[in-house]
Amino acid sequence: MKVQYNNRRQFLKRTALFTVAGFGATALSSSSLLANDAVDSVTIDDHETAFAGPFTLPALPYDYAALEPSIDKQTMQIHHDKHHQAYVDNLNKAVTEAKIETTNLADLCKNVSRYPAAVRNNGGGHYNHSLFWTWMKSGGGGTPSGKLADAINGQFGSFNDFKTKFSAAGMARFGSGWAWLVANNGKLEIGSTPNQDNPLMDVSDFKGTPLLGLDVWEHAYYLKYQNKRADYIAAFWNVVNWDEVAKLFAAV
Ligand code: MN
């Protein structure tokens, strides 16, 4: 069937029907971002037409001001509406130009060495930020519990030792990048990646399934914390959504 779309809105409306939760405008679930079988492809009759913009900006799962005072409203607005939106837009451009057929973001990351740099940068940007929003919540923080707490204590000695090590990974990342807690071969590991790389990427030295990530790009903290990355990292612990981390941990 040949379908013509009169405009982008109509196109998006149609493709949204075929896009599995995880990338829709409202349904954001970090576990679907990580699952291998999530979002396999946009199955639509007219493949050529469909293949023009399958990625969409997920809505923030809370208000812009929800993470105040740890992360300020204006930073959240710009970070989500401008930075993340740009990754989505540029990823759509990049996959169209490179004629990449998969819309599975995890698969794109895992095979990123095959694709142009724009896919690595913007696919990573879209993936990382989509998860990042879910790793925080209003009234978050505190400590993990249950099996996740046991695993953290077992691997790092104590929750405080874990926090210290994760914070150090964020501080040690020179320039822009991310700090991560991952599960790798049944072990928890802490590390970092440059730019918008992530531990799923075949090009990454640090690998695993992300359980928690922290954006340490200056755009994530400069408005409120200026050059004081350490203060931003300290504040991050007040908003961590441990329920989400535990959910991801349970899935690996
Ligand atoms: Mn960012």
PDB file of C-alpha atoms and ligand atoms in Angstrom:
ATOM      1  CA  MET A   1       0.000   0.000   0.000  1.00  0.00           C
ATOM      2  CA  LYS A   2       1.346   3.371  -0.935  1.00  0.00           C
ATOM      3  CA  VAL A   3       0.548   6.033   1.603  1.00  0.00           C
ATOM      4  CA  GLN A   4       1.211   9.699   1.230  1.00  0.00           C
ATOM      5  CA  TYR A   5       1.508  11.868   4.280  1.00  0.00           C
ATOM      6  CA  ASN A   6       0.452  15.435   3.853  1.00  0.00           C
ATOM      7  CA  ASN A   7       2.532  16.685   6.670  1.00  0.00           C
ATOM      8  CA  ARG A   8       4.785  15.593   9.474  1.00  0.00           C
ATOM      9  CA  ARG A   9       2.027  15.618  12.062  1.00  0.00           C
ATOM     10  CA  GLN A  10      -0.013  13.166  10.056  1.00  0.00           C
ATOM     11  CA  PHE A  11       3.027  10.999   9.559  1.00  0.00           C
ATOM     12  CA  LEU A  12       3.840  10.978  13.253  1.00  0.00           C
ATOM     13  CA  LYS A  13       0.244  10.244  14.143  1.00  0.00           C
ATOM     14  CA  ARG A  14       0.285   7.200  11.936  1.00  0.00           C
ATOM     15  CA  THR A  15       3.697   5.883  12.904  1.00  0.00           C
ATOM     16  CA  ALA A  16       2.896   6.353  16.578  1.00  0.00           C
ATOM     17  CA  LEU A  17       0.392   3.529  16.216  1.00  0.00           C
ATOM     18  CA  PHE A  18       3.188   1.241  15.252  1.00  0.00           C
ATOM     19  CA  THR A  19       5.801   2.376  17.686  1.00  0.00           C
ATOM     20  CA  VAL A  20       6.159   0.172  20.715  1.00  0.00           C
ATOM     21  CA  ALA A  21       6.049   1.856  24.095  1.00  0.00           C
ATOM     22  CA  GLY A  22       9.400   3.222  25.108  1.00  0.00           C
ATOM     23  CA  PHE A  23       9.664   5.785  22.398  1.00  0.00           C
ATOM     24  CA  GLY A  24       6.188   7.166  22.329  1.00  0.00           C
ATOM     25  CA  ALA A  25       5.585  10.684  23.492  1.00  0.00           C
ATOM     26  CA  THR A  26       3.947   9.609  26.716  1.00  0.00           C
ATOM     27  CA  ALA A  27       4.828   6.017  27.419  1.00  0.00           C
ATOM     28  CA  LEU A  28       8.365   5.946  28.673  1.00  0.00           C
ATOM     29  CA  SER A  29       9.684   2.824  30.282  1.00  0.00           C
ATOM     30  CA  SER A  30      13.337   2.269  30.831  1.00  0.00           C
ATOM     31  CA  SER A  31      12.956  -1.496  30.820  1.00  0.00           C
ATOM     32  CA  SER A  32      11.603  -1.437  27.292  1.00  0.00           C
ATOM     33  CA  LEU A  33      14.629   0.592  26.255  1.00  0.00           C
ATOM     34  CA  LEU A  34      16.887  -2.116  27.543  1.00  0.00           C
ATOM     35  CA  ALA A  35      15.045  -5.210  26.431  1.00  0.00           C
ATOM     36  CA  ASN A  36      16.437  -6.879  23.359  1.00  0.00           C
ATOM     37  CA  ASP A  37      13.046  -7.495  21.908  1.00  0.00           C
ATOM     38  CA  ALA A  38      11.657  -4.032  22.516  1.00  0.00           C
ATOM     39  CA  VAL A  39      10.849  -1.882  19.519  1.00  0.00           C
ATOM     40  CA  ASP A  40      11.961  -4.149  16.770  1.00  0.00           C
ATOM     41  CA  SER A  41      10.877  -2.098  13.848  1.00  0.00           C
ATOM     42  CA  VAL A  42       8.226   0.245  12.659  1.00  0.00           C
ATOM     43  CA  THR A  43       6.009  -2.193  10.868  1.00  0.00           C
ATOM     44  CA  ILE A  44       3.994  -0.177   8.468  1.00  0.00           C
ATOM     45  CA  ASP A  45       2.712  -0.947   5.031  1.00  0.00           C
ATOM     46  CA  ASP A  46       4.618   1.648   3.175  1.00  0.00           C
ATOM     47  CA  HIS A  47       8.122   1.131   4.373  1.00  0.00           C
ATOM     48  CA  GLU A  48       9.722   3.913   2.406  1.00  0.00           C
ATOM     49  CA  THR A  49       7.382   6.509   3.724  1.00  0.00           C
ATOM     50  CA  ALA A  50       7.445   5.133   7.224  1.00  0.00           C
ATOM     51  CA  PHE A  51      11.133   5.290   7.367  1.00  0.00           C
ATOM     52  CA  ALA A  52      11.577   8.980   8.019  1.00  0.00           C
ATOM     53  CA  GLY A  53      11.293   9.725  11.661  1.00  0.00           C
ATOM     54  CA  PRO A  54      10.562   6.878  13.997  1.00  0.00           C
ATOM     55  CA  PHE A  55      12.136   8.385  17.097  1.00  0.00           C
ATOM     56  CA  THR A  56      10.224  10.737  19.340  1.00  0.00           C
ATOM     57  CA  LEU A  57      11.040  12.686  22.457  1.00  0.00           C
ATOM     58  CA  PRO A  58       9.590  10.941  25.500  1.00  0.00           C
ATOM     59  CA  ALA A  59       7.697  13.183  27.875  1.00  0.00           C
ATOM     60  CA  LEU A  60       9.369  13.858  31.195  1.00  0.00           C
ATOM     61  CA  PRO A  61       7.745  11.582  33.769  1.00  0.00           C
ATOM     62  CA  TYR A  62       7.414  14.581  36.156  1.00  0.00           C
ATOM     63  CA  ASP A  63       7.220  18.374  36.101  1.00  0.00           C
ATOM     64  CA  TYR A  64      10.251  20.437  35.143  1.00  0.00           C
ATOM     65  CA  ALA A  65      10.433  21.709  38.722  1.00  0.00           C
ATOM     66  CA  ALA A  66       9.982  18.290  40.339  1.00  0.00           C
ATOM     67  CA  LEU A  67      13.664  17.832  41.087  1.00  0.00           C
ATOM     68  CA  GLU A  68      14.133  21.242  42.735  1.00  0.00           C
ATOM     69  CA  PRO A  69      16.256  22.233  44.523  1.00  0.00           C
ATOM     70  CA  SER A  70      18.704  19.507  43.481  1.00  0.00           C
ATOM     71  CA  ILE A  71      18.191  20.097  39.779  1.00  0.00           C
ATOM     72  CA  ASP A  72      16.556  23.364  38.828  1.00  0.00           C
ATOM     73  CA  LYS A  73      13.528  23.831  36.607  1.00  0.00           C
ATOM     74  CA  GLN A  74      15.270  25.834  33.900  1.00  0.00           C
ATOM     75  CA  THR A  75      18.017  23.252  33.509  1.00  0.00           C
ATOM     76  CA  MET A  76      15.400  20.516  33.161  1.00  0.00           C
ATOM     77  CA  GLN A  77      13.464  22.527  30.587  1.00  0.00           C
ATOM     78  CA  ILE A  78      16.476  23.238  28.415  1.00  0.00           C
ATOM     79  CA  HIS A  79      17.989  19.808  28.931  1.00  0.00           C
ATOM     80  CA  HIS A  80      14.827  17.942  27.950  1.00  0.00           C
ATOM     81  CA  ASP A  81      13.157  20.268  25.451  1.00  0.00           C
ATOM     82  CA  LYS A  82      16.278  21.507  23.679  1.00  0.00           C
ATOM     83  CA  HIS A  83      19.166  19.100  24.164  1.00  0.00           C
ATOM     84  CA  HIS A  84      17.253  15.830  24.147  1.00  0.00           C
ATOM     85  CA  GLN A  85      14.955  17.041  21.366  1.00  0.00           C
ATOM     86  CA  ALA A  86      18.013  17.853  19.270  1.00  0.00           C
ATOM     87  CA  TYR A  87      19.380  14.340  19.726  1.00  0.00           C
ATOM     88  CA  VAL A  88      16.037  12.926  18.593  1.00  0.00           C
ATOM     89  CA  ASP A  89      15.820  15.217  15.565  1.00  0.00           C
ATOM     90  CA  ASN A  90      19.403  14.612  14.533  1.00  0.00           C
ATOM     91  CA  LEU A  91      19.049  10.870  15.027  1.00  0.00           C
ATOM     92  CA  ASN A  92      16.032  10.822  12.735  1.00  0.00           C
ATOM     93  CA  LYS A  93      18.025  12.750  10.158  1.00  0.00           C
ATOM     94  CA  ALA A  94      20.995  10.426  10.531  1.00  0.00           C
ATOM     95  CA  VAL A  95      19.071   7.151  10.198  1.00  0.00           C
ATOM     96  CA  THR A  96      17.211   8.522   7.194  1.00  0.00           C
ATOM     97  CA  GLU A  97      20.381   9.639   5.470  1.00  0.00           C
ATOM     98  CA  ALA A  98      22.166   6.381   6.212  1.00  0.00           C
ATOM     99  CA  LYS A  99      19.060   4.351   5.294  1.00  0.00           C
ATOM    100  CA  ILE A 100      19.186   2.426   8.545  1.00  0.00           C
ATOM    101  CA  GLU A 101      16.151   0.224   8.893  1.00  0.00           C
ATOM    102  CA  THR A 102      16.101  -0.732  12.537  1.00  0.00           C
ATOM    103  CA  THR A 103      14.338   1.535  14.988  1.00  0.00           C
ATOM    104  CA  ASN A 104      15.499  -0.480  17.971  1.00  0.00           C
ATOM    105  CA  LEU A 105      17.647   1.996  19.820  1.00  0.00           C
ATOM    106  CA  ALA A 106      19.443  -0.658  21.849  1.00  0.00           C
ATOM    107  CA  ASP A 107      20.337  -2.487  18.630  1.00  0.00           C
ATOM    108  CA  LEU A 108      21.590   0.738  17.077  1.00  0.00           C
ATOM    109  CA  CYS A 109      23.870   1.201  20.084  1.00  0.00           C
ATOM    110  CA  LYS A 110      25.088  -2.390  20.077  1.00  0.00           C
ATOM    111  CA  ASN A 111      26.064  -2.164  16.403  1.00  0.00           C
ATOM    112  CA  VAL A 112      27.054   1.461  16.349  1.00  0.00           C
ATOM    113  CA  SER A 113      30.472   0.843  14.780  1.00  0.00           C
ATOM    114  CA  ARG A 114      28.650   0.065  11.520  1.00  0.00           C
ATOM    115  CA  TYR A 115      26.970   3.450  11.348  1.00  0.00           C
ATOM    116  CA  PRO A 116      27.992   7.064  10.765  1.00  0.00           C
ATOM    117  CA  ALA A 117      29.222   9.103  13.720  1.00  0.00           C
ATOM    118  CA  ALA A 118      25.927  11.011  13.809  1.00  0.00           C
ATOM    119  CA  VAL A 119      24.141   7.800  14.808  1.00  0.00           C
ATOM    120  CA  ARG A 120      26.640   7.185  17.588  1.00  0.00           C
ATOM    121  CA  ASN A 121      26.313  10.718  18.930  1.00  0.00           C
ATOM    122  CA  ASN A 122      22.587  11.190  18.580  1.00  0.00           C
ATOM    123  CA  GLY A 123      21.478   7.592  19.099  1.00  0.00           C
ATOM    124  CA  GLY A 124      23.530   7.544  22.270  1.00  0.00           C
ATOM    125  CA  GLY A 125      22.128  10.925  23.231  1.00  0.00           C
ATOM    126  CA  HIS A 126      18.556   9.753  22.760  1.00  0.00           C
ATOM    127  CA  TYR A 127      19.111   6.469  24.560  1.00  0.00           C
ATOM    128  CA  ASN A 128      21.035   7.925  27.490  1.00  0.00           C
ATOM    129  CA  HIS A 129      18.650  10.793  28.161  1.00  0.00           C
ATOM    130  CA  SER A 130      15.528   8.624  27.804  1.00  0.00           C
ATOM    131  CA  LEU A 131      16.848   6.512  30.648  1.00  0.00           C
ATOM    132  CA  PHE A 132      18.281   9.426  32.608  1.00  0.00           C
ATOM    133  CA  TRP A 133      14.873  11.051  33.188  1.00  0.00           C
ATOM    134  CA  THR A 134      13.553   7.803  34.663  1.00  0.00           C
ATOM    135  CA  TRP A 135      16.526   7.471  36.991  1.00  0.00           C
ATOM    136  CA  MET A 136      15.379  10.533  38.919  1.00  0.00           C
ATOM    137  CA  LYS A 137      12.186  11.465  40.699  1.00  0.00           C
ATOM    138  CA  SER A 138      10.749  13.964  43.088  1.00  0.00           C
ATOM    139  CA  GLY A 139      11.366  12.763  46.628  1.00  0.00           C
ATOM    140  CA  GLY A 140      13.980  10.296  45.418  1.00  0.00           C
ATOM    141  CA  GLY A 141      17.313   9.608  47.001  1.00  0.00           C
ATOM    142  CA  GLY A 142      17.846   7.595  50.131  1.00  0.00           C
ATOM    143  CA  THR A 143      19.254   4.137  49.768  1.00  0.00           C
ATOM    144  CA  PRO A 144      18.346   1.107  47.688  1.00  0.00           C
ATOM    145  CA  SER A 145      16.784  -1.896  49.376  1.00  0.00           C
ATOM    146  CA  GLY A 146      16.337  -5.622  48.900  1.00  0.00           C
ATOM    147  CA  LYS A 147      18.447  -7.564  46.447  1.00  0.00           C
ATOM    148  CA  LEU A 148      19.855  -4.438  44.837  1.00  0.00           C
ATOM    149  CA  ALA A 149      21.163  -3.248  48.204  1.00  0.00           C
ATOM    150  CA  ASP A 150      22.643  -6.687  48.846  1.00  0.00           C
ATOM    151  CA  ALA A 151      24.369  -6.678  45.461  1.00  0.00           C
ATOM    152  CA  ILE A 152      25.748  -3.163  45.949  1.00  0.00           C
ATOM    153  CA  ASN A 153      27.020  -3.965  49.422  1.00  0.00           C
ATOM    154  CA  GLY A 154      28.475  -7.245  48.226  1.00  0.00           C
ATOM    155  CA  GLN A 155      30.269  -5.663  45.286  1.00  0.00           C
ATOM    156  CA  PHE A 156      31.427  -2.364  46.724  1.00  0.00           C
ATOM    157  CA  GLY A 157      31.531  -2.993  50.473  1.00  0.00           C
ATOM    158  CA  SER A 158      28.815  -0.537  51.447  1.00  0.00           C
ATOM    159  CA  PHE A 159      26.379   1.912  49.924  1.00  0.00           C
ATOM    160  CA  ASN A 160      28.679   4.786  50.859  1.00  0.00           C
ATOM    161  CA  ASP A 161      31.612   3.103  49.156  1.00  0.00           C
ATOM    162  CA  PHE A 162      29.455   2.636  46.076  1.00  0.00           C
ATOM    163  CA  LYS A 163      28.435   6.313  46.095  1.00  0.00           C
ATOM    164  CA  THR A 164      32.038   7.413  46.483  1.00  0.00           C
ATOM    165  CA  LYS A 165      33.175   5.254  43.594  1.00  0.00           C
ATOM    166  CA  PHE A 166      30.327   6.272  41.291  1.00  0.00           C
ATOM    167  CA  SER A 167      30.830   9.962  42.116  1.00  0.00           C
ATOM    168  CA  ALA A 168      34.549   9.595  41.430  1.00  0.00           C
ATOM    169  CA  ALA A 169      33.769   8.083  38.023  1.00  0.00           C
ATOM    170  CA  GLY A 170      31.665  11.157  37.222  1.00  0.00           C
ATOM    171  CA  MET A 171      34.398  13.494  38.409  1.00  0.00           C
ATOM    172  CA  ALA A 172      37.153  11.663  36.559  1.00  0.00           C
ATOM    173  CA  ARG A 173      35.366  11.787  33.194  1.00  0.00           C
ATOM    174  CA  PHE A 174      37.272  14.560  31.433  1.00  0.00           C
ATOM    175  CA  GLY A 175      35.048  16.835  29.377  1.00  0.00           C
ATOM    176  CA  SER A 176      31.593  15.533  28.520  1.00  0.00           C
ATOM    177  CA  GLY A 177      30.230  12.097  29.258  1.00  0.00           C
ATOM    178  CA  TRP A 178      28.373   9.808  31.595  1.00  0.00           C
ATOM    179  CA  ALA A 179      29.040   7.842  34.781  1.00  0.00           C
ATOM    180  CA  TRP A 180      27.439   4.403  34.970  1.00  0.00           C
ATOM    181  CA  LEU A 181      26.509   1.531  37.197  1.00  0.00           C
ATOM    182  CA  VAL A 182      26.120  -1.539  35.001  1.00  0.00           C
ATOM    183  CA  ALA A 183      25.532  -5.243  35.319  1.00  0.00           C
ATOM    184  CA  ASN A 184      28.170  -7.154  33.412  1.00  0.00           C
ATOM    185  CA  ASN A 185      28.378 -10.942  33.471  1.00  0.00           C
ATOM    186  CA  GLY A 186      26.566 -11.143  36.779  1.00  0.00           C
ATOM    187  CA  LYS A 187      28.690  -8.437  38.407  1.00  0.00           C
ATOM    188  CA  LEU A 188      27.997  -4.812  39.200  1.00  0.00           C
ATOM    189  CA  GLU A 189      30.578  -2.429  37.774  1.00  0.00           C
ATOM    190  CA  ILE A 190      31.135   1.320  37.818  1.00  0.00           C
ATOM    191  CA  GLY A 191      32.669   3.243  34.955  1.00  0.00           C
ATOM    192  CA  SER A 192      32.213   6.119  32.565  1.00  0.00           C
ATOM    193  CA  THR A 193      31.950   6.828  28.857  1.00  0.00           C
ATOM    194  CA  PRO A 194      32.841   9.920  26.817  1.00  0.00           C
ATOM    195  CA  ASN A 195      30.391  12.119  24.916  1.00  0.00           C
ATOM    196  CA  GLN A 196      27.109  10.262  24.330  1.00  0.00           C
ATOM    197  CA  ASP A 197      28.637   6.806  24.252  1.00  0.00           C
ATOM    198  CA  ASN A 198      27.078   4.216  26.536  1.00  0.00           C
ATOM    199  CA  PRO A 199      27.958   0.752  27.848  1.00  0.00           C
ATOM    200  CA  LEU A 200      25.817  -0.980  25.220  1.00  0.00           C
ATOM    201  CA  MET A 201      27.936   0.335  22.382  1.00  0.00           C
ATOM    202  CA  ASP A 202      30.301  -2.020  20.601  1.00  0.00           C
ATOM    203  CA  VAL A 203      32.796   0.843  20.403  1.00  0.00           C
ATOM    204  CA  SER A 204      32.817   1.371  24.160  1.00  0.00           C
ATOM    205  CA  ASP A 205      35.680   0.218  26.373  1.00  0.00           C
ATOM    206  CA  PHE A 206      33.262   0.071  29.292  1.00  0.00           C
ATOM    207  CA  LYS A 207      30.451  -2.398  28.713  1.00  0.00           C
ATOM    208  CA  GLY A 208      27.371  -3.792  30.428  1.00  0.00           C
ATOM    209  CA  THR A 209      23.672  -3.273  30.923  1.00  0.00           C
ATOM    210  CA  PRO A 210      23.034   0.196  32.360  1.00  0.00           C
ATOM    211  CA  LEU A 211      21.327   0.212  35.744  1.00  0.00           C
ATOM    212  CA  LEU A 212      22.041   3.845  36.646  1.00  0.00           C
ATOM    213  CA  GLY A 213      23.645   6.655  34.682  1.00  0.00           C
ATOM    214  CA  LEU A 214      24.560  10.236  35.399  1.00  0.00           C
ATOM    215  CA  ASP A 215      24.943  12.894  32.748  1.00  0.00           C
ATOM    216  CA  VAL A 216      28.084  14.900  33.543  1.00  0.00           C
ATOM    217  CA  TRP A 217      27.953  17.175  30.511  1.00  0.00           C
ATOM    218  CA  GLU A 218      28.136  20.805  31.587  1.00  0.00           C
ATOM    219  CA  HIS A 219      24.685  21.384  30.069  1.00  0.00           C
ATOM    220  CA  ALA A 220      23.308  19.128  32.828  1.00  0.00           C
ATOM    221  CA  TYR A 221      24.431  21.405  35.646  1.00  0.00           C
ATOM    222  CA  TYR A 222      26.054  24.647  34.513  1.00  0.00           C
ATOM    223  CA  LEU A 223      23.106  26.992  35.112  1.00  0.00           C
ATOM    224  CA  LYS A 224      22.837  26.140  38.792  1.00  0.00           C
ATOM    225  CA  TYR A 225      26.233  24.749  39.703  1.00  0.00           C
ATOM    226  CA  GLN A 226      28.465  26.587  37.215  1.00  0.00           C
ATOM    227  CA  ASN A 227      31.814  24.796  37.187  1.00  0.00           C
ATOM    228  CA  LYS A 228      31.126  22.823  40.367  1.00  0.00           C
ATOM    229  CA  ARG A 229      30.465  19.362  39.008  1.00  0.00           C
ATOM    230  CA  ALA A 230      31.071  17.816  42.431  1.00  0.00           C
ATOM    231  CA  ASP A 231      28.136  19.772  43.910  1.00  0.00           C
ATOM    232  CA  TYR A 232      25.867  18.608  41.096  1.00  0.00           C
ATOM    233  CA  ILE A 233      26.905  14.996  41.610  1.00  0.00           C
ATOM    234  CA  ALA A 234      26.305  15.324  45.363  1.00  0.00           C
ATOM    235  CA  ALA A 235      22.822  16.714  44.666  1.00  0.00           C
ATOM    236  CA  PHE A 236      22.029  13.902  42.218  1.00  0.00           C
ATOM    237  CA  TRP A 237      21.943  11.425  45.116  1.00  0.00           C
ATOM    238  CA  ASN A 238      18.938  13.317  46.517  1.00  0.00           C
ATOM    239  CA  VAL A 239      16.800  12.544  43.489  1.00  0.00           C
ATOM    240  CA  VAL A 240      17.866   9.046  42.411  1.00  0.00           C
ATOM    241  CA  ASN A 241      14.887   6.834  41.661  1.00  0.00           C
ATOM    242  CA  TRP A 242      16.044   3.600  43.297  1.00  0.00           C
ATOM    243  CA  ASP A 243      12.818   1.817  42.388  1.00  0.00           C
ATOM    244  CA  GLU A 244      13.726   2.207  38.744  1.00  0.00           C
ATOM    245  CA  VAL A 245      17.285   0.987  39.334  1.00  0.00           C
ATOM    246  CA  ALA A 246      15.923  -2.031  41.246  1.00  0.00           C
ATOM    247  CA  LYS A 247      13.549  -2.800  38.381  1.00  0.00           C
ATOM    248  CA  LEU A 248      16.408  -2.835  35.884  1.00  0.00           C
ATOM    249  CA  PHE A 249      18.544  -4.886  38.240  1.00  0.00           C
ATOM    250  CA  ALA A 250      15.782  -7.467  38.628  1.00  0.00           C
ATOM    251  CA  ALA A 251      15.588  -7.788  34.837  1.00  0.00           C
ATOM    252  CA  VAL A 252      19.245  -8.743  34.352  1.00  0.00           C
TER     253      VAL A 252
HETATM  254 MN    MN B   1      22.505  15.815  28.663  1.00  0.00          MN
END
